[in-house]
Amino acid sequence: MRVLVVEDDEDLRIAVSAGLRSAALAVDSVGDIAAADEALWVNSYDCVVFDRMLPDGDSIVYIRSRRQEGWAVPVLFLTARDSLADRVDGFEHGGDDYLVKPFAVAELTARVLSLCRRAGTGRPPVLRYADVEVDTGRREVRRAGVLLTLTAKEFSVLEYLMVRPEQAVSRAALIEHCWDAAADPMSNVVDVTIRRLRNKLRQPELIEAVRGRGYRLTTAGGAG
């Protein structure tokens, strides 16, 4: 899952981004509405974290405008405004959640994960394929009942494949949804992550390389 953080306080932006990345999320971050607008037109996100007051305006005005255009990505507002009227205003104009500063990064991360799961319409909290279980809430993976230790990026790639069993997923799609904008699309990061993931999942192999198309989960055997 990929998240955009829009916050002009650099220290807070770095802290929030680090906390979200630790939860296996790909994170892009910008400091104003103009940069956020560009990122949102270029990339696909599962959730956006918007500071209310930014150098180029109140983000609630921008979100209200995007909602009127039919834009449906979940939005969490961050703000120092803690009155009931401010919170109601945020919800009425397109916000899905509202967190008052100061806040714990762990709480923000939990709320963002909840919004991301909510955005995945109909997606169960525990994904199952063959003898693999991915608990998206607890961020746990088991195979044949054995708990596996995955890195955040390995978890993200496996989750993306689990949502699309038997479907070939391109390297470009994995880069877009599991890495942030800093990732080099020409690098071999996807192949390296897949190789490590295969090793941790052990035999029989479930991740198959599909020539010219990417990777897919399959029980057909012959994964290469």
mmCIF file of C-alpha atoms in Angstrom:
data_model
loop_
_atom_site.group_PDB
_atom_site.id
_atom_site.type_symbol
_atom_site.label_atom_id
_atom_site.label_comp_id
_atom_site.label_asym_id
_atom_site.label_seq_id
_atom_site.Cartn_x
_atom_site.Cartn_y
_atom_site.Cartn_z
ATOM 1 C CA MET A 1 0.000 0.000 0.000
ATOM 2 C CA ARG A 2 1.220 3.475 -0.893
ATOM 3 C CA VAL A 3 0.660 6.630 1.166
ATOM 4 C CA LEU A 4 1.280 10.330 0.544
ATOM 5 C CA VAL A 5 2.227 12.542 3.514
ATOM 6 C CA VAL A 6 1.655 16.293 3.072
ATOM 7 C CA GLU A 7 3.269 18.192 5.968
ATOM 8 C CA ASP A 8 5.344 21.391 5.918
ATOM 9 C CA ASP A 9 7.139 20.689 9.218
ATOM 10 C CA GLU A 10 10.168 18.755 7.959
ATOM 11 C CA ASP A 11 10.954 17.008 11.257
ATOM 12 C CA LEU A 12 7.357 15.840 11.656
ATOM 13 C CA ARG A 13 7.185 14.800 7.999
ATOM 14 C CA ILE A 14 10.293 12.651 8.422
ATOM 15 C CA ALA A 15 9.010 11.082 11.655
ATOM 16 C CA VAL A 16 5.579 10.284 10.217
ATOM 17 C CA SER A 17 7.074 8.844 7.022
ATOM 18 C CA ALA A 18 9.464 6.642 9.007
ATOM 19 C CA GLY A 19 6.631 5.329 11.175
ATOM 20 C CA LEU A 20 4.493 4.459 8.152
ATOM 21 C CA ARG A 21 7.390 2.756 6.379
ATOM 22 C CA SER A 22 7.957 0.596 9.444
ATOM 23 C CA ALA A 23 4.428 -0.747 8.893
ATOM 24 C CA ALA A 24 5.309 -1.967 5.373
ATOM 25 C CA LEU A 25 3.825 1.055 3.608
ATOM 26 C CA ALA A 26 5.463 2.800 0.662
ATOM 27 C CA VAL A 27 5.569 6.511 1.485
ATOM 28 C CA ASP A 28 6.007 9.678 -0.578
ATOM 29 C CA SER A 29 6.171 13.015 1.233
ATOM 30 C CA VAL A 30 5.808 16.652 0.191
ATOM 31 C CA GLY A 31 5.532 20.002 1.964
ATOM 32 C CA ASP A 32 2.683 21.903 0.301
ATOM 33 C CA ILE A 33 -0.571 21.595 -1.633
ATOM 34 C CA ALA A 34 0.975 22.297 -5.041
ATOM 35 C CA ALA A 35 3.452 19.420 -4.676
ATOM 36 C CA ALA A 36 0.690 17.179 -3.321
ATOM 37 C CA ASP A 37 -1.531 17.952 -6.313
ATOM 38 C CA GLU A 38 1.256 16.980 -8.701
ATOM 39 C CA ALA A 39 1.955 13.737 -6.818
ATOM 40 C CA LEU A 40 -1.736 12.815 -6.746
ATOM 41 C CA TRP A 41 -2.121 13.287 -10.483
ATOM 42 C CA VAL A 42 0.980 11.227 -11.240
ATOM 43 C CA ASN A 43 0.698 8.400 -8.685
ATOM 44 C CA SER A 44 -1.957 6.119 -7.223
ATOM 45 C CA TYR A 45 -2.293 6.186 -3.418
ATOM 46 C CA ASP A 46 -4.267 4.143 -0.884
ATOM 47 C CA CYS A 47 -4.385 6.998 1.641
ATOM 48 C CA VAL A 48 -3.231 10.624 2.005
ATOM 49 C CA VAL A 49 -2.181 12.285 5.267
ATOM 50 C CA PHE A 50 -2.771 16.057 4.968
ATOM 51 C CA ASP A 51 -1.713 18.738 7.426
ATOM 52 C CA ARG A 52 -4.593 21.238 7.586
ATOM 53 C CA MET A 53 -2.617 24.479 7.393
ATOM 54 C CA LEU A 54 0.078 24.480 4.716
ATOM 55 C CA PRO A 55 2.208 27.319 3.268
ATOM 56 C CA ASP A 56 -0.088 27.631 0.235
ATOM 57 C CA GLY A 57 -3.426 27.344 2.020
ATOM 58 C CA ASP A 58 -5.872 25.246 4.022
ATOM 59 C CA SER A 59 -5.814 21.698 2.644
ATOM 60 C CA ILE A 60 -9.493 21.257 3.444
ATOM 61 C CA VAL A 61 -10.318 23.593 0.538
ATOM 62 C CA TYR A 62 -8.238 21.469 -1.824
ATOM 63 C CA ILE A 63 -9.791 18.205 -0.600
ATOM 64 C CA ARG A 64 -13.312 19.616 -0.911
ATOM 65 C CA SER A 65 -12.579 20.515 -4.540
ATOM 66 C CA ARG A 66 -11.158 17.049 -5.336
ATOM 67 C CA ARG A 67 -14.132 15.325 -3.692
ATOM 68 C CA GLN A 68 -16.475 17.331 -5.921
ATOM 69 C CA GLU A 69 -14.581 15.866 -8.905
ATOM 70 C CA GLY A 70 -15.278 12.343 -7.643
ATOM 71 C CA TRP A 71 -11.864 11.675 -6.084
ATOM 72 C CA ALA A 72 -12.319 8.984 -3.409
ATOM 73 C CA VAL A 73 -8.900 8.267 -1.835
ATOM 74 C CA PRO A 74 -9.136 8.223 2.003
ATOM 75 C CA VAL A 75 -7.777 11.353 3.711
ATOM 76 C CA LEU A 76 -6.553 11.801 7.274
ATOM 77 C CA PHE A 77 -6.194 15.416 8.429
ATOM 78 C CA LEU A 78 -3.489 16.468 10.891
ATOM 79 C CA THR A 79 -4.100 19.724 12.729
ATOM 80 C CA ALA A 80 -3.521 21.752 15.865
ATOM 81 C CA ARG A 81 -7.191 22.795 15.722
ATOM 82 C CA ASP A 82 -8.961 20.673 18.311
ATOM 83 C CA SER A 83 -12.430 22.195 18.596
ATOM 84 C CA LEU A 84 -15.514 20.140 17.789
ATOM 85 C CA ALA A 85 -16.424 22.599 15.032
ATOM 86 C CA ASP A 86 -13.044 22.094 13.352
ATOM 87 C CA ARG A 87 -13.370 18.308 13.454
ATOM 88 C CA VAL A 88 -16.899 18.395 12.062
ATOM 89 C CA ASP A 89 -15.713 20.781 9.336
ATOM 90 C CA GLY A 90 -12.988 18.318 8.369
ATOM 91 C CA PHE A 91 -15.395 15.404 8.086
ATOM 92 C CA GLU A 92 -18.055 17.389 6.232
ATOM 93 C CA HIS A 93 -15.603 18.520 3.565
ATOM 94 C CA GLY A 94 -14.048 15.222 2.592
ATOM 95 C CA GLY A 95 -11.908 14.004 5.497
ATOM 96 C CA ASP A 96 -12.138 10.368 6.601
ATOM 97 C CA ASP A 97 -10.230 10.792 9.869
ATOM 98 C CA TYR A 98 -8.901 13.670 11.969
ATOM 99 C CA LEU A 99 -5.914 13.585 14.332
ATOM 100 C CA VAL A 100 -4.994 16.494 16.603
ATOM 101 C CA LYS A 101 -1.357 17.492 17.200
ATOM 102 C CA PRO A 102 0.599 16.467 19.161
ATOM 103 C CA PHE A 103 -0.024 12.791 18.470
ATOM 104 C CA ALA A 104 1.748 9.446 18.738
ATOM 105 C CA VAL A 105 3.136 8.214 15.425
ATOM 106 C CA ALA A 106 1.982 4.706 16.379
ATOM 107 C CA GLU A 107 -1.617 5.928 16.577
ATOM 108 C CA LEU A 108 -1.315 7.709 13.243
ATOM 109 C CA THR A 109 0.076 4.548 11.657
ATOM 110 C CA ALA A 110 -2.793 2.441 13.018
ATOM 111 C CA ARG A 111 -5.347 4.911 11.660
ATOM 112 C CA VAL A 112 -3.702 5.040 8.235
ATOM 113 C CA LEU A 113 -3.621 1.241 8.021
ATOM 114 C CA SER A 114 -7.313 1.167 8.914
ATOM 115 C CA LEU A 115 -8.120 3.677 6.162
ATOM 116 C CA CYS A 116 -6.050 1.719 3.643
ATOM 117 C CA ARG A 117 -7.873 -1.505 4.489
ATOM 118 C CA ARG A 118 -11.213 0.275 4.288
ATOM 119 C CA ALA A 119 -10.297 1.542 0.826
ATOM 120 C CA GLY A 120 -9.686 -2.038 -0.343
ATOM 121 C CA THR A 121 -13.388 -2.728 -0.830
ATOM 122 C CA GLY A 122 -14.356 -6.213 0.235
ATOM 123 C CA ARG A 123 -10.811 -7.218 1.118
ATOM 124 C CA PRO A 124 -10.750 -9.607 4.114
ATOM 125 C CA PRO A 125 -8.393 -8.757 7.012
ATOM 126 C CA VAL A 126 -6.699 -12.158 6.619
ATOM 127 C CA LEU A 127 -5.632 -13.154 3.109
ATOM 128 C CA ARG A 128 -5.256 -16.876 2.354
ATOM 129 C CA TYR A 129 -3.727 -18.741 -0.557
ATOM 130 C CA ALA A 130 -2.745 -22.415 -0.433
ATOM 131 C CA ASP A 131 -1.202 -22.826 3.055
ATOM 132 C CA VAL A 132 -0.129 -19.173 3.382
ATOM 133 C CA GLU A 133 -1.982 -16.700 5.608
ATOM 134 C CA VAL A 134 -1.319 -12.953 5.617
ATOM 135 C CA ASP A 135 -2.882 -11.082 8.547
ATOM 136 C CA THR A 136 -2.979 -7.484 7.293
ATOM 137 C CA GLY A 137 -4.010 -6.107 10.683
ATOM 138 C CA ARG A 138 -1.290 -7.738 12.751
ATOM 139 C CA ARG A 139 1.214 -7.631 9.874
ATOM 140 C CA GLU A 140 1.920 -11.344 10.308
ATOM 141 C CA VAL A 141 2.572 -14.088 7.756
ATOM 142 C CA ARG A 142 2.253 -17.826 8.368
ATOM 143 C CA ARG A 143 2.878 -20.805 6.143
ATOM 144 C CA ALA A 144 1.444 -24.123 7.262
ATOM 145 C CA GLY A 145 0.867 -22.440 10.623
ATOM 146 C CA VAL A 146 4.510 -21.395 11.072
ATOM 147 C CA LEU A 147 5.106 -17.685 11.719
ATOM 148 C CA LEU A 148 7.558 -16.186 9.211
ATOM 149 C CA THR A 149 9.762 -13.153 9.720
ATOM 150 C CA LEU A 150 9.519 -10.820 6.740
ATOM 151 C CA THR A 151 10.889 -7.355 6.137
ATOM 152 C CA ALA A 152 8.385 -4.548 5.567
ATOM 153 C CA LYS A 153 9.041 -4.627 1.820
ATOM 154 C CA GLU A 154 8.733 -8.424 1.590
ATOM 155 C CA PHE A 155 5.412 -8.220 3.431
ATOM 156 C CA SER A 156 4.186 -5.492 1.089
ATOM 157 C CA VAL A 157 5.060 -7.478 -2.048
ATOM 158 C CA LEU A 158 3.489 -10.686 -0.727
ATOM 159 C CA GLU A 159 0.318 -8.843 0.299
ATOM 160 C CA TYR A 160 0.025 -7.325 -3.180
ATOM 161 C CA LEU A 161 0.391 -10.756 -4.802
ATOM 162 C CA MET A 162 -2.036 -12.357 -2.327
ATOM 163 C CA VAL A 163 -4.766 -9.914 -3.342
ATOM 164 C CA ARG A 164 -4.257 -11.069 -6.957
ATOM 165 C CA PRO A 165 -3.761 -14.854 -6.775
ATOM 166 C CA GLU A 166 -3.083 -16.604 -10.086
ATOM 167 C CA GLN A 167 -2.702 -13.209 -11.800
ATOM 168 C CA ALA A 168 0.579 -12.068 -13.357
ATOM 169 C CA VAL A 169 1.730 -8.828 -11.690
ATOM 170 C CA SER A 170 4.287 -6.748 -13.545
ATOM 171 C CA ARG A 171 7.469 -5.395 -12.008
ATOM 172 C CA ALA A 172 6.195 -1.905 -12.822
ATOM 173 C CA ALA A 173 3.006 -2.500 -10.806
ATOM 174 C CA LEU A 174 4.993 -3.809 -7.847
ATOM 175 C CA ILE A 175 7.306 -0.776 -7.996
ATOM 176 C CA GLU A 176 4.330 1.582 -8.145
ATOM 177 C CA HIS A 177 2.425 0.076 -5.227
ATOM 178 C CA CYS A 178 5.168 -1.255 -2.929
ATOM 179 C CA TRP A 179 7.943 1.324 -3.319
ATOM 180 C CA ASP A 180 7.904 5.098 -3.093
ATOM 181 C CA ALA A 181 8.881 7.691 -5.684
ATOM 182 C CA ALA A 182 12.578 7.354 -4.830
ATOM 183 C CA ALA A 183 12.701 3.816 -6.256
ATOM 184 C CA ASP A 184 14.510 3.388 -9.572
ATOM 185 C CA PRO A 185 12.144 1.503 -11.942
ATOM 186 C CA MET A 186 15.179 0.188 -13.841
ATOM 187 C CA SER A 187 16.790 -1.393 -10.778
ATOM 188 C CA ASN A 188 16.502 -5.034 -9.705
ATOM 189 C CA VAL A 189 14.858 -4.305 -6.326
ATOM 190 C CA VAL A 190 11.751 -6.307 -7.241
ATOM 191 C CA ASP A 191 13.725 -9.377 -8.289
ATOM 192 C CA VAL A 192 15.895 -9.242 -5.167
ATOM 193 C CA THR A 193 12.837 -8.940 -2.906
ATOM 194 C CA ILE A 194 11.056 -11.796 -4.695
ATOM 195 C CA ARG A 195 14.136 -14.024 -4.338
ATOM 196 C CA ARG A 196 14.337 -13.372 -0.598
ATOM 197 C CA LEU A 197 10.597 -13.887 -0.228
ATOM 198 C CA ARG A 198 10.784 -17.242 -2.012
ATOM 199 C CA ASN A 199 13.562 -18.370 0.312
ATOM 200 C CA LYS A 200 11.517 -17.465 3.388
ATOM 201 C CA LEU A 201 8.347 -19.109 2.078
ATOM 202 C CA ARG A 202 10.327 -22.326 1.460
ATOM 203 C CA GLN A 203 9.126 -25.280 -0.623
ATOM 204 C CA PRO A 204 6.992 -25.938 -2.517
ATOM 205 C CA GLU A 205 7.443 -22.640 -4.341
ATOM 206 C CA LEU A 206 4.372 -20.455 -4.773
ATOM 207 C CA ILE A 207 5.799 -17.456 -6.637
ATOM 208 C CA GLU A 208 6.250 -18.057 -10.338
ATOM 209 C CA ALA A 209 8.127 -15.844 -12.778
ATOM 210 C CA VAL A 210 5.970 -15.276 -15.860
ATOM 211 C CA ARG A 211 8.174 -14.502 -18.842
ATOM 212 C CA GLY A 212 7.673 -10.938 -20.044
ATOM 213 C CA ARG A 213 4.849 -10.287 -17.553
ATOM 214 C CA GLY A 214 6.256 -10.356 -14.004
ATOM 215 C CA TYR A 215 5.309 -12.672 -11.124
ATOM 216 C CA ARG A 216 2.258 -14.538 -9.864
ATOM 217 C CA LEU A 217 1.162 -16.780 -7.021
ATOM 218 C CA THR A 218 0.404 -20.289 -8.246
ATOM 219 C CA THR A 219 0.198 -23.839 -6.920
ATOM 220 C CA ALA A 220 0.732 -25.259 -10.390
ATOM 221 C CA GLY A 221 4.424 -25.893 -9.756
ATOM 222 C CA GLY A 222 7.358 -25.069 -11.968
ATOM 223 C CA ALA A 223 7.927 -21.630 -10.489
ATOM 224 C CA GLY A 224 11.080 -20.278 -12.009
#
